[in-house]
CSV table of C-alpha atoms and ligand atoms in Angstrom, one decimal:
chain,number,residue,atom,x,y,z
A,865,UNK,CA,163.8,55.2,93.0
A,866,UNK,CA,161.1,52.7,92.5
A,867,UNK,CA,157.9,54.2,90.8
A,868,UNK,CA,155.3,51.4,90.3
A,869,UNK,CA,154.7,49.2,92.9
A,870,UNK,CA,151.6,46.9,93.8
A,871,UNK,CA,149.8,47.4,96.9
A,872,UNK,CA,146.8,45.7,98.0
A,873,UNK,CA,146.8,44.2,94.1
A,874,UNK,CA,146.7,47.5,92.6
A,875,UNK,CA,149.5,49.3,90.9
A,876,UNK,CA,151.0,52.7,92.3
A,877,UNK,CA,153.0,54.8,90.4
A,878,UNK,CA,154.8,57.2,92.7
A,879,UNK,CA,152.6,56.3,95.3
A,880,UNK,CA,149.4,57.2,93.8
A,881,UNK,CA,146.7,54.1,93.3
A,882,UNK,CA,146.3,54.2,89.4
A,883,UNK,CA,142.7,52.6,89.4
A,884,UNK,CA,141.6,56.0,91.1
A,885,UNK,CA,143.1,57.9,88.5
A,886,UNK,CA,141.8,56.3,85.6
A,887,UNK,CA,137.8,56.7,87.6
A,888,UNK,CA,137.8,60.7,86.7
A,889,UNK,CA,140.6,60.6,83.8
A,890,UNK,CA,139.7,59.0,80.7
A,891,UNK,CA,142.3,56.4,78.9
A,892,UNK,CA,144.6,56.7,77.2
A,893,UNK,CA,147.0,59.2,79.4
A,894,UNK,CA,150.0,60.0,80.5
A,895,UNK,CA,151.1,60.7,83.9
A,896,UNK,CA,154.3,62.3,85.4
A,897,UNK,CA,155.4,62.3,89.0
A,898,UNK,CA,156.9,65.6,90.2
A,899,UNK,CA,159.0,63.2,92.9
A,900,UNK,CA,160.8,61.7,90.5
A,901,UNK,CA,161.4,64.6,87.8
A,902,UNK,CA,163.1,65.9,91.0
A,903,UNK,CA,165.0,63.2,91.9
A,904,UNK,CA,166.4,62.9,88.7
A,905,UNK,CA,167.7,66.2,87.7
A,906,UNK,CA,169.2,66.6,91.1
A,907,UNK,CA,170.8,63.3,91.0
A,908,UNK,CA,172.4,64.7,87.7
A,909,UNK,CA,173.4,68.3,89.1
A,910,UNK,CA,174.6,67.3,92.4
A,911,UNK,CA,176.4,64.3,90.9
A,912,UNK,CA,178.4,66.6,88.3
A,913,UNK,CA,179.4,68.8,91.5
A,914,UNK,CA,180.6,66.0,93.5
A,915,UNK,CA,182.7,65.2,90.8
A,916,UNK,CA,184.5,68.0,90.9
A,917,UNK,CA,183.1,69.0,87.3
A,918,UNK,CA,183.8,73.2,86.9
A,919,UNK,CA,180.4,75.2,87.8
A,920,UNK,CA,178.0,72.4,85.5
A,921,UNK,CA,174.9,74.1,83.8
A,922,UNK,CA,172.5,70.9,82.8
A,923,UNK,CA,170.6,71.9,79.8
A,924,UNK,CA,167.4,69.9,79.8
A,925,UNK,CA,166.7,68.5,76.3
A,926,UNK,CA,163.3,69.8,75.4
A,927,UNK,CA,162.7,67.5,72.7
A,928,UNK,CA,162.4,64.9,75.0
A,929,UNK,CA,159.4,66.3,76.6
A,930,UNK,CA,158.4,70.3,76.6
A,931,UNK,CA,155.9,70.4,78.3
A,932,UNK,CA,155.4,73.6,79.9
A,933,UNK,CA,154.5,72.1,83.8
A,934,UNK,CA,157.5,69.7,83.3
A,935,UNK,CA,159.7,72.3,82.2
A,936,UNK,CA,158.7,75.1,84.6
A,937,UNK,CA,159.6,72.4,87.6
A,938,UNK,CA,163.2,72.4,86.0
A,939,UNK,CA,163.5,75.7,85.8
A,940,UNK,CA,162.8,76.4,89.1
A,941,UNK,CA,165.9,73.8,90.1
A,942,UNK,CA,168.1,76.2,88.0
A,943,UNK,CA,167.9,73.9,84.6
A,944,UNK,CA,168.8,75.6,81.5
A,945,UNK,CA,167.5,74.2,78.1
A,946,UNK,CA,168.4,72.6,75.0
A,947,UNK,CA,166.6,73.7,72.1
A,948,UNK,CA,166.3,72.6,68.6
A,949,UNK,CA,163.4,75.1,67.3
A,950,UNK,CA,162.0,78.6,67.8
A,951,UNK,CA,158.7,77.0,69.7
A,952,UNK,CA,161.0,75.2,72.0
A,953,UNK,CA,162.6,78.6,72.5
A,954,UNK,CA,159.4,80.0,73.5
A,955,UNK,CA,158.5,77.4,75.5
A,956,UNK,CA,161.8,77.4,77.5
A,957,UNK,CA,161.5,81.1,78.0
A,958,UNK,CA,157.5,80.9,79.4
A,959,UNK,CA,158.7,78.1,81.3
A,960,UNK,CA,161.0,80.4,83.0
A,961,UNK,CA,164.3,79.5,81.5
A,962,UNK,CA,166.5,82.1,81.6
A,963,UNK,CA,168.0,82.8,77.9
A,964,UNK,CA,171.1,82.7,79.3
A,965,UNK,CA,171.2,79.4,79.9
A,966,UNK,CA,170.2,78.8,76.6
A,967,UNK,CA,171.6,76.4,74.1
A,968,UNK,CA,170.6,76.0,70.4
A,969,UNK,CA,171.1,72.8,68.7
A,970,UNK,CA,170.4,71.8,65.2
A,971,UNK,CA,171.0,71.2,61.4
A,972,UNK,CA,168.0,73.6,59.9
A,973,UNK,CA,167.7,76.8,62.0
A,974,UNK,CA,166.1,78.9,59.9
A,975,UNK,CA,166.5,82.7,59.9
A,976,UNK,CA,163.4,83.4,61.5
A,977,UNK,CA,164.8,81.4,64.7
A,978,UNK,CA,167.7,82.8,64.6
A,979,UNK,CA,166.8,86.0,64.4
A,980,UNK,CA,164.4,85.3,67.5
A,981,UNK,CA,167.0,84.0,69.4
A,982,UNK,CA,169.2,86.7,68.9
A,983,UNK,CA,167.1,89.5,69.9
A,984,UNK,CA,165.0,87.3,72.7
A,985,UNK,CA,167.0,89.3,75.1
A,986,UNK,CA,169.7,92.1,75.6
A,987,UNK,CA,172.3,89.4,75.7
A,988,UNK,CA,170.6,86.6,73.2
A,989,UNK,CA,170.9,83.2,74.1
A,990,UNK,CA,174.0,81.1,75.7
A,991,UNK,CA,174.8,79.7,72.3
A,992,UNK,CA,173.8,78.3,69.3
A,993,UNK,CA,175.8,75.3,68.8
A,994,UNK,CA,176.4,75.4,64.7
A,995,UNK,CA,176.3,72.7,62.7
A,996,UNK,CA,177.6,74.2,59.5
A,997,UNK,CA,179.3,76.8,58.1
A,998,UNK,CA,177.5,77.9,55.9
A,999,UNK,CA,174.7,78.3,58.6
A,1000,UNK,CA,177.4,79.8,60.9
A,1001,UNK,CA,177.5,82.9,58.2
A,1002,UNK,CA,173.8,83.7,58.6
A,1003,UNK,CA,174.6,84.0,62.2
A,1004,UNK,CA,176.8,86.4,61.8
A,1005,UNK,CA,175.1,88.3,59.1
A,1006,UNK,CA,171.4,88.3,61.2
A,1007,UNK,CA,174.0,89.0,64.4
A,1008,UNK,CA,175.1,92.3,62.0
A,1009,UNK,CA,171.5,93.1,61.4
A,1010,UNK,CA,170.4,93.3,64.9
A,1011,UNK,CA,173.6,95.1,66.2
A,1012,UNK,CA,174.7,92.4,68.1
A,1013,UNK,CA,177.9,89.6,68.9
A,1014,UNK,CA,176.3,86.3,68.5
A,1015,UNK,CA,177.6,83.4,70.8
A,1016,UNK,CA,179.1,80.1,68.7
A,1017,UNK,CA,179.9,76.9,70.4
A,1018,UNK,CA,180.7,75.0,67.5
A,1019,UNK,CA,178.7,71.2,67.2
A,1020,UNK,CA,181.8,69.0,66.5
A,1021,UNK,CA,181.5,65.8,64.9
A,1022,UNK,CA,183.9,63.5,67.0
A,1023,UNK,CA,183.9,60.5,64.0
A,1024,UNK,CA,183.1,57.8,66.8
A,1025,UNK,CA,180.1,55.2,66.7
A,1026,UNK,CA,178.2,55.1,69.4
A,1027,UNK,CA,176.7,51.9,70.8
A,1028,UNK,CA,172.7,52.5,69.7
A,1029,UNK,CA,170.0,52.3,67.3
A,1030,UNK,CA,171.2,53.2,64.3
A,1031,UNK,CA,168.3,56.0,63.7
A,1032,UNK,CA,169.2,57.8,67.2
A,1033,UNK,CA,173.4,57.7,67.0
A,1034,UNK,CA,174.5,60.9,65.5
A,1035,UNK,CA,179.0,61.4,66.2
A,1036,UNK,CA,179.8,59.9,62.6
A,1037,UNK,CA,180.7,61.1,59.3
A,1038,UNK,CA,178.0,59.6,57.8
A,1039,UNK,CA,175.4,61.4,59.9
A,1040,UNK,CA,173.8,64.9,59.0
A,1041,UNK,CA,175.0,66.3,62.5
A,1042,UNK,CA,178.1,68.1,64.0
A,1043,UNK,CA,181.4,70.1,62.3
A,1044,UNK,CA,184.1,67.4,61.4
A,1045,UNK,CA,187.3,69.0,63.0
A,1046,UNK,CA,188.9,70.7,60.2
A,1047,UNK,CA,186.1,72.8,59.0
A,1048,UNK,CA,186.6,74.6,62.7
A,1049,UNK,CA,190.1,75.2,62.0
A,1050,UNK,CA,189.1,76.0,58.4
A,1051,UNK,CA,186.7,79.0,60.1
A,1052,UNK,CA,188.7,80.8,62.1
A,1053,UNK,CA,189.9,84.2,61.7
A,1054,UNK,CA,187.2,84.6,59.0
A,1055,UNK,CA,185.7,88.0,58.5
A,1056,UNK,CA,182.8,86.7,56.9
A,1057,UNK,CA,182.0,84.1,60.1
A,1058,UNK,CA,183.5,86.0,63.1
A,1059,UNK,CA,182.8,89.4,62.5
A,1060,UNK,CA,179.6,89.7,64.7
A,1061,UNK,CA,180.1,86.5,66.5
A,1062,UNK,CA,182.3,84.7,69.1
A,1063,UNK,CA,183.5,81.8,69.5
A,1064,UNK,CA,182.7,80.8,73.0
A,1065,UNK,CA,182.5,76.9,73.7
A,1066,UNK,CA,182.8,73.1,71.8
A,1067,UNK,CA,180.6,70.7,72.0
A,1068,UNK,CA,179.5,67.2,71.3
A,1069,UNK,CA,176.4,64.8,70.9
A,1070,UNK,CA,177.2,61.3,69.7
A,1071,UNK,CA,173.5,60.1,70.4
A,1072,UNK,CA,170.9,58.9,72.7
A,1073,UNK,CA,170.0,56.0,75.1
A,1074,UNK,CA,174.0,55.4,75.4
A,1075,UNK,CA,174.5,52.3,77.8
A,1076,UNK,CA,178.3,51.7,77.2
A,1077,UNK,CA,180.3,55.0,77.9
A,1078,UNK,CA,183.3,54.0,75.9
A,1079,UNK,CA,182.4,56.2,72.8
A,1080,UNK,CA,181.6,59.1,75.2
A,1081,UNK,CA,184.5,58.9,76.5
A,1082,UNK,CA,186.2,58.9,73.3
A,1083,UNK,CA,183.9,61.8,72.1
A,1084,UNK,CA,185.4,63.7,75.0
A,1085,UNK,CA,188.7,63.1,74.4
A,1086,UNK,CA,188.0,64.7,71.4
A,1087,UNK,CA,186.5,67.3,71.8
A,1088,UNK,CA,189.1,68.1,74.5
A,1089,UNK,CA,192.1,67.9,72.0
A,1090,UNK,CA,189.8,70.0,69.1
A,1091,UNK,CA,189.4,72.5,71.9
A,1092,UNK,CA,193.0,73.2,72.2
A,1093,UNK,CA,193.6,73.3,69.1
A,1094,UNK,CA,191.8,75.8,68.6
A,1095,UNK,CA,193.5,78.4,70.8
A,1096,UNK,CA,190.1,80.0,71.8
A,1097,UNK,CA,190.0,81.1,75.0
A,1098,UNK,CA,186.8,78.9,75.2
A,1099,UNK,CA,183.9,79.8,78.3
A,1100,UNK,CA,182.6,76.2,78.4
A,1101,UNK,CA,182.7,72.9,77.1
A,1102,UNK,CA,179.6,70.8,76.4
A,1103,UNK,CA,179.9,67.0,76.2
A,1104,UNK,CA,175.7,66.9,74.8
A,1105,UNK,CA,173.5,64.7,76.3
A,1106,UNK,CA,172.7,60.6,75.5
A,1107,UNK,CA,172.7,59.3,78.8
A,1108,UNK,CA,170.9,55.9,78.9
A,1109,UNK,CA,168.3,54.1,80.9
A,1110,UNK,CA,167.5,50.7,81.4
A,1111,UNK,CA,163.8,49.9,80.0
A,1112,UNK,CA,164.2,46.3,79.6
A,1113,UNK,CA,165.1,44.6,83.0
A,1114,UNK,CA,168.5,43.1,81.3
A,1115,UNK,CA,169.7,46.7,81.2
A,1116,UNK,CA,169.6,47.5,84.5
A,1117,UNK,CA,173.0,46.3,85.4
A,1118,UNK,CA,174.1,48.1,82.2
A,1119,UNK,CA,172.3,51.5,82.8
A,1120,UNK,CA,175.4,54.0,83.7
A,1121,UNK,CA,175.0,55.6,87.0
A,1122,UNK,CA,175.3,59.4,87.4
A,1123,UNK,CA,178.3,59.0,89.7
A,1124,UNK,CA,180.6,56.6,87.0
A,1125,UNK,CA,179.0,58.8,84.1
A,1126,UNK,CA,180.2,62.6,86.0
A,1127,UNK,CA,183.6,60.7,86.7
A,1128,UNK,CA,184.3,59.6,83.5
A,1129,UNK,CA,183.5,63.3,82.1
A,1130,UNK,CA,185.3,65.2,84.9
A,1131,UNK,CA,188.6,63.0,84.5
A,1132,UNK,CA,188.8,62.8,81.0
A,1133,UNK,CA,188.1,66.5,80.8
A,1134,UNK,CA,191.1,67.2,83.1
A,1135,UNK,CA,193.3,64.9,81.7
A,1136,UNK,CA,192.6,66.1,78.5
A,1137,UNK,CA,192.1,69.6,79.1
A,1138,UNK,CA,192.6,71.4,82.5
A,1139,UNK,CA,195.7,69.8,82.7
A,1140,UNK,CA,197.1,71.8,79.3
A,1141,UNK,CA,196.3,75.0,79.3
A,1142,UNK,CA,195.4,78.1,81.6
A,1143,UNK,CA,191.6,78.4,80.3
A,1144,UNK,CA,188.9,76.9,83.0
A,1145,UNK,CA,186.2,76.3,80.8
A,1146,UNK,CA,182.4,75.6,82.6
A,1147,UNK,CA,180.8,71.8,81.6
A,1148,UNK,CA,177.9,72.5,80.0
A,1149,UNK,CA,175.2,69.2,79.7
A,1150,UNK,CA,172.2,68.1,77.7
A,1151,UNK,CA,170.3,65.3,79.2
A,1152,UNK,CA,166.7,64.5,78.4
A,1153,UNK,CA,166.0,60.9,78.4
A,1154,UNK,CA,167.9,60.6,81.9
A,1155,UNK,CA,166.0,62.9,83.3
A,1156,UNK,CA,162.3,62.6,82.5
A,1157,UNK,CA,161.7,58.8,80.8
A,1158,UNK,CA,161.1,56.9,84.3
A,1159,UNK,CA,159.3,60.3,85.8
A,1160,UNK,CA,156.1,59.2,83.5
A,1161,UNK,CA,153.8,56.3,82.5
A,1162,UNK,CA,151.4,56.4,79.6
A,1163,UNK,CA,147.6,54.0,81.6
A,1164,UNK,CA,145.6,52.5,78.4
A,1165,UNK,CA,142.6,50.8,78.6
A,1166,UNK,CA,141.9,47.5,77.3
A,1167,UNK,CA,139.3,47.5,74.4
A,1168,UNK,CA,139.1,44.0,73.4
A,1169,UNK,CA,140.7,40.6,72.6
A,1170,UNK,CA,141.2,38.9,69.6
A,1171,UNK,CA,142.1,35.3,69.2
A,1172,UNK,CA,143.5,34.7,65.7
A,1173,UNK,CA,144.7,30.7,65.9
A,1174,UNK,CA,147.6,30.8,67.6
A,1175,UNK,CA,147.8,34.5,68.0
A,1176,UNK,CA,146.7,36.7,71.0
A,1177,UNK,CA,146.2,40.1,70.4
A,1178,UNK,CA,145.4,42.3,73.4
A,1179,UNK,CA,144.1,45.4,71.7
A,1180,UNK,CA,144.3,48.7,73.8
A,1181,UNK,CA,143.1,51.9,73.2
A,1182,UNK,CA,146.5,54.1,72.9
A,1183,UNK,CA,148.1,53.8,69.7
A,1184,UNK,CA,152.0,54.5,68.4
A,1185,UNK,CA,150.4,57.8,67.4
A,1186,UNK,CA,150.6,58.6,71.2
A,1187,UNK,CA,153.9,56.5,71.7
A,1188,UNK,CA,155.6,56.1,68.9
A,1189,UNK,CA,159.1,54.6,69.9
A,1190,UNK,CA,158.0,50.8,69.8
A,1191,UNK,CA,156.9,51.3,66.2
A,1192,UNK,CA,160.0,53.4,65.4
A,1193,UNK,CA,162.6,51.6,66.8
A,1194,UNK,CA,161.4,48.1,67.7
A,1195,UNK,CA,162.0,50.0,71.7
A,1196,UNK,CA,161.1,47.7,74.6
A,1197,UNK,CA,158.7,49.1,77.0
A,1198,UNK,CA,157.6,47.0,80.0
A,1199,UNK,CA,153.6,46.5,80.3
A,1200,UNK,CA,152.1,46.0,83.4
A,1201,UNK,CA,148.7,45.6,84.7
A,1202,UNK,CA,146.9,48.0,86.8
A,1203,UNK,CA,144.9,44.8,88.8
A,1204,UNK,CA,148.1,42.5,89.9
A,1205,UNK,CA,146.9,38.9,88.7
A,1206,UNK,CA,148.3,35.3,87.9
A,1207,UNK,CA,148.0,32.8,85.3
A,1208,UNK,CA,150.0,35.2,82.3
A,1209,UNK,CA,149.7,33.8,78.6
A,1210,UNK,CA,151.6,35.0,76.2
A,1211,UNK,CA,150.0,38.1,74.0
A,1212,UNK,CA,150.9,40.7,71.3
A,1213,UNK,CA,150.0,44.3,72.8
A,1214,UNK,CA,148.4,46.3,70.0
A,1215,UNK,CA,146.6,49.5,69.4
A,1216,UNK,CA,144.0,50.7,67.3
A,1217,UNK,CA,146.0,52.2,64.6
A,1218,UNK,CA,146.1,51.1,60.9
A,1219,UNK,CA,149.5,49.7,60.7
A,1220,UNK,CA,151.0,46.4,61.6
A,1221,UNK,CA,153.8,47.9,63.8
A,1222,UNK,CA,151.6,50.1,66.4
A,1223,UNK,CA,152.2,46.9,68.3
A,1224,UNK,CA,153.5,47.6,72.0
A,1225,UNK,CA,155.1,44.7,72.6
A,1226,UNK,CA,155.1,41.2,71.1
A,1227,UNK,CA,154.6,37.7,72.8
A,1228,UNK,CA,154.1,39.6,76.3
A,1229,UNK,CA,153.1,37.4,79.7
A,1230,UNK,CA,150.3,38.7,80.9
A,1231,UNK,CA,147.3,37.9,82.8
A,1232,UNK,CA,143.8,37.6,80.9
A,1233,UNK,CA,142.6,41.6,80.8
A,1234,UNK,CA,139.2,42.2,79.8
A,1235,UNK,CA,137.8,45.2,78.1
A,1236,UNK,CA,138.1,48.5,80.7
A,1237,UNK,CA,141.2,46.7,82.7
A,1238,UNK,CA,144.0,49.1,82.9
A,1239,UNK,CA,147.4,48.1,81.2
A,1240,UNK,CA,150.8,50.2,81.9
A,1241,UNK,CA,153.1,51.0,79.5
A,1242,UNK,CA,156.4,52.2,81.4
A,1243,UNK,CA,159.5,55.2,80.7
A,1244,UNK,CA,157.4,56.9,78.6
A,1245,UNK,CA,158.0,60.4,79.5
A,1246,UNK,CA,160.7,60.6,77.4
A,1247,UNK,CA,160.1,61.3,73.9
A,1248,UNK,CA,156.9,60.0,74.0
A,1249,UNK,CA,153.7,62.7,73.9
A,1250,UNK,CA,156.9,65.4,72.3
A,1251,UNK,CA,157.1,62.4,69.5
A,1252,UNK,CA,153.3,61.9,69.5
A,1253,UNK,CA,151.1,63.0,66.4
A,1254,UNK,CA,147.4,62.9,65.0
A,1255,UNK,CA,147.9,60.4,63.0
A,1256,UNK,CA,144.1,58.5,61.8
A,1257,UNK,CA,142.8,61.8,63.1
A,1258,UNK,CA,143.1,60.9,66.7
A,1259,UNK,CA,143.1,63.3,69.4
A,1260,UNK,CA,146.2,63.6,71.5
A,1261,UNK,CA,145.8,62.4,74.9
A,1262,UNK,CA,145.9,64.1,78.3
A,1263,UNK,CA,148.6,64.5,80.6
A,1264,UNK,CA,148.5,64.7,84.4
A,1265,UNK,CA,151.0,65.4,87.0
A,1266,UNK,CA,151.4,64.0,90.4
A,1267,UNK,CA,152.8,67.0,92.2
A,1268,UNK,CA,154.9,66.8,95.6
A,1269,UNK,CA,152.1,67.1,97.6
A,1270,UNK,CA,150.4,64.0,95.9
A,1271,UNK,CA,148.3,66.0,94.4
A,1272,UNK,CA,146.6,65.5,90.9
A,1273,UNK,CA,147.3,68.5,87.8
A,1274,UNK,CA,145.9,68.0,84.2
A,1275,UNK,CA,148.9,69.5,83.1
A,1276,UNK,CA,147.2,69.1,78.9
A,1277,UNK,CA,143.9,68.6,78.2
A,1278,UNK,CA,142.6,65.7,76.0
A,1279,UNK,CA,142.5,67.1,72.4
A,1280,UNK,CA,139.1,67.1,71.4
A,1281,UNK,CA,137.4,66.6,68.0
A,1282,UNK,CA,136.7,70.3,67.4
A,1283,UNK,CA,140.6,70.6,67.8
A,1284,UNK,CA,142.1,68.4,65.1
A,1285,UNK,CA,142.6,70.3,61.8
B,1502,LLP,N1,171.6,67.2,72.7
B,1502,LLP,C1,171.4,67.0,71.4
B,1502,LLP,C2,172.1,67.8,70.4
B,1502,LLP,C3,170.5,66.0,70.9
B,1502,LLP,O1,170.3,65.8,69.6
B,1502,LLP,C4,169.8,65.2,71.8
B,1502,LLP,C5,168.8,64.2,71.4
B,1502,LLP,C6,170.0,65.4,73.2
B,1502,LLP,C7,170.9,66.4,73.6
B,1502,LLP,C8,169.3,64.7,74.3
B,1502,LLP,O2,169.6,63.3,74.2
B,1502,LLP,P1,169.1,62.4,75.4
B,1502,LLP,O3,169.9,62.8,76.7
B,1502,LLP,O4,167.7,62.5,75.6
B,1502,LLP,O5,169.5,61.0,74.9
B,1502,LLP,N2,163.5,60.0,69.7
B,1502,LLP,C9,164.6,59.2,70.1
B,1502,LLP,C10,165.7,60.0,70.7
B,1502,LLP,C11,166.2,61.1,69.8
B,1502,LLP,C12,167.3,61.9,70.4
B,1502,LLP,C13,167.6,63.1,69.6
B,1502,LLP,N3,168.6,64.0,70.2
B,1502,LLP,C14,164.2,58.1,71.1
B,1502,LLP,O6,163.0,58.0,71.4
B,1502,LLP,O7,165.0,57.3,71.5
């Protein structure tokens, strides 16, 4: 689905004319379009059914974006969630998650959060997906407390490198994240970690912004043969999230579509698992990026330039505290201008912040912008205001929603100065 287009000269983002937002919104903000949000998570559902994949539940990866409007839209299409924290937890539920569709991900659940999610309900959550042993103990010894059978899907950790940034690819022994494959075997039939808990699914999660599906499909293959082994009469299988998107125009022809991606999971899963045993496990997913990036924009403002010699900087007033994942990862992000123009020089995109990388994009063509012209950055709703902090004691910015009828939401106010602690 194409989101920004020009018409008349001025840019649209899901068909709304983004000068007359930014006349009763003040810069820098972000905005999300219902349409697409839509779009996307039903492209994902109903893709994973026409693959044949057995009764899917899609658990939308909070981290990438929680907020509460966003999330309540998903909900409404039947979403589950993926949590990593007891605020995301709380969020999901007042979003309208049910806690049964519910999955807990994470290296450092503390007892606190895992006594909330035990007790959140009369059956808890779906399952916490444990990443250690030791942490699968306190499970079963808060489970003991509250009366209750805790739900384990054991976090495997597949041992296969994903094609990615380094800082966001997480199936390897090296990382923090994920069970190798003999600790599972190593946990079974003991007391001390099964005696208020079951062990109800496998999953995986070999990290984000994948492109190339070959170590996914490797992952699964994996997890497929770990699952057997096992000899648990497992109630799902869930192959995590990761799904990529193309935010540099040379990825596009590499961006995955839904349709190749839910074929290569639904084939390798029965090849691999239907095929060999009696048990008809559910596919569970955990997409965030895929889902929400393209459904939001962050609109700047253009404070000033600067001509240092040979060196154009085009200074705007959002900052990598609001977006961080230029300044993190060197992450490309198209910029656009709002007023469609000729005549682009090159220019270094930077923001007001006090360190050399809250820079948005290096030696950029783009037309000469004076101060108040609106500048785009693009795919940001994906781990972009959930990343975002106060850093220099700057207020976080607003968020707005374009709903289906077209229709402008502040869906977060503009944090103001009486705000920041
Ligand atoms: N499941 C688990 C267990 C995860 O750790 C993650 C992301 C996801 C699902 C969702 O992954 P996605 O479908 O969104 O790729 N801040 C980084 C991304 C960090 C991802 C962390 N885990 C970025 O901006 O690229």
């Amino acid at each position: 689905m194409s989101s920004l287009i020009y018409k008349k000269k001025i840019l649209h983002f899901s068909g709304m004319d983004l000068s007359d937002l930014a006349k009763g919104n003040k810069t820098p903000f972000f905005v999300y379009s219902e349409d697409i949000l839509v779009h996307n998570y039903t492209s994902f559902y109903e893709g994973a059914k026409k693959a044949g994949i057995r009764k899917p539940l899609v658990c939308f990866a909070m981290k990438s974006n929680p907020n509460k409007e966003l999330v309540s839209i998903l909900a409404d299409l039947g979403s589950g969630a993926d949590i990593v924290s007891g605020g995301e937890l709380k969020r999901a539920l007042e979003a309208g998650i049910p806690s049964e569709k519910i999955v807990f991900s994470g290296v450092g659940k503390t007892k606190e959060e895992i006594d909330y999610a035990l007790t959140v309900s009369k059956k808890g959550i779906f399952s916490f997906n444990v990443e250690s042993l030791e942490e699968l103990e306190l499970i079963n010894e808060c489970a003991k407390k509250h009366k209750r059978e805790a739900r384990i899907c054991f976090r495997l950790n597949p041992v296969v490198k994903a094609l990615t940034h380094k800082n966001i690819s997480t199936g390897n022994k090296t990382h923090k994240f994920g069970l190798l494959e003999k600790d599972v075997y190593d946990s079974l039939g003991k007391a001390k970690y099964w005696s208020h808990s079951k062990l109800v699914g496998l999953s995986v999660h070999i990290g984000s912004q994948l492109l190339d599906l070959k170590a996914t499909k490797k992952a699964v293959i994996k997890l497929c043969e770990v699952a057997l082994k096992t000899k648990a009469p497992l109630e799902f299988l869930d192959v995590g999230g990761g799904l990529g998107v193309d935010y540099h125009p040379s990825e596009s022809s590499k961006m995955p579509a839904i349709d190749d991606y839910m074929t290569l999971v639904s084939t390798t899963l029965e090849k691999y698992y239907y095929t060999k045993t009696d048990n008809v496990p559910r596919v569970v997913f955990e997409p965030g990026r895929r889902i929400v990036a393209k459904a939001g924009i962050f609109v700047m403002s253009v404070l000033r330039n600067k001509i240092s010699e040979k060196n154009h900087f085009l200074i705007v007033d959002g900052g990598m505290n609001d977006f961080m994942r230029p300044s993190l990862y060197g992450a490309y992000h198209g910029l656009t201008p709002v007023k469609e123009a000729k005549n682009a020089t090159n220019c270094h995109v930077v923001g007001p912040i006090c360190e050399t990388s809250d820079c948005f994009g290096s030696d950029r063509k783009l037309p000469k912008m004076s101060a108040g012209e609106l500048l785009v950055l693009e795919d940001t709703g994906a781990y972009g205001y959930s990343m975002g902090s106060n850093y220099n004691l700057r207020g976080r910015p607003l968020e707005i929603l374009i709903n289906k009828k077209k229709k402008i939401k502040t869906i977060n106010k503009a944090q103001p100065y009486e705000d920041l602690t």
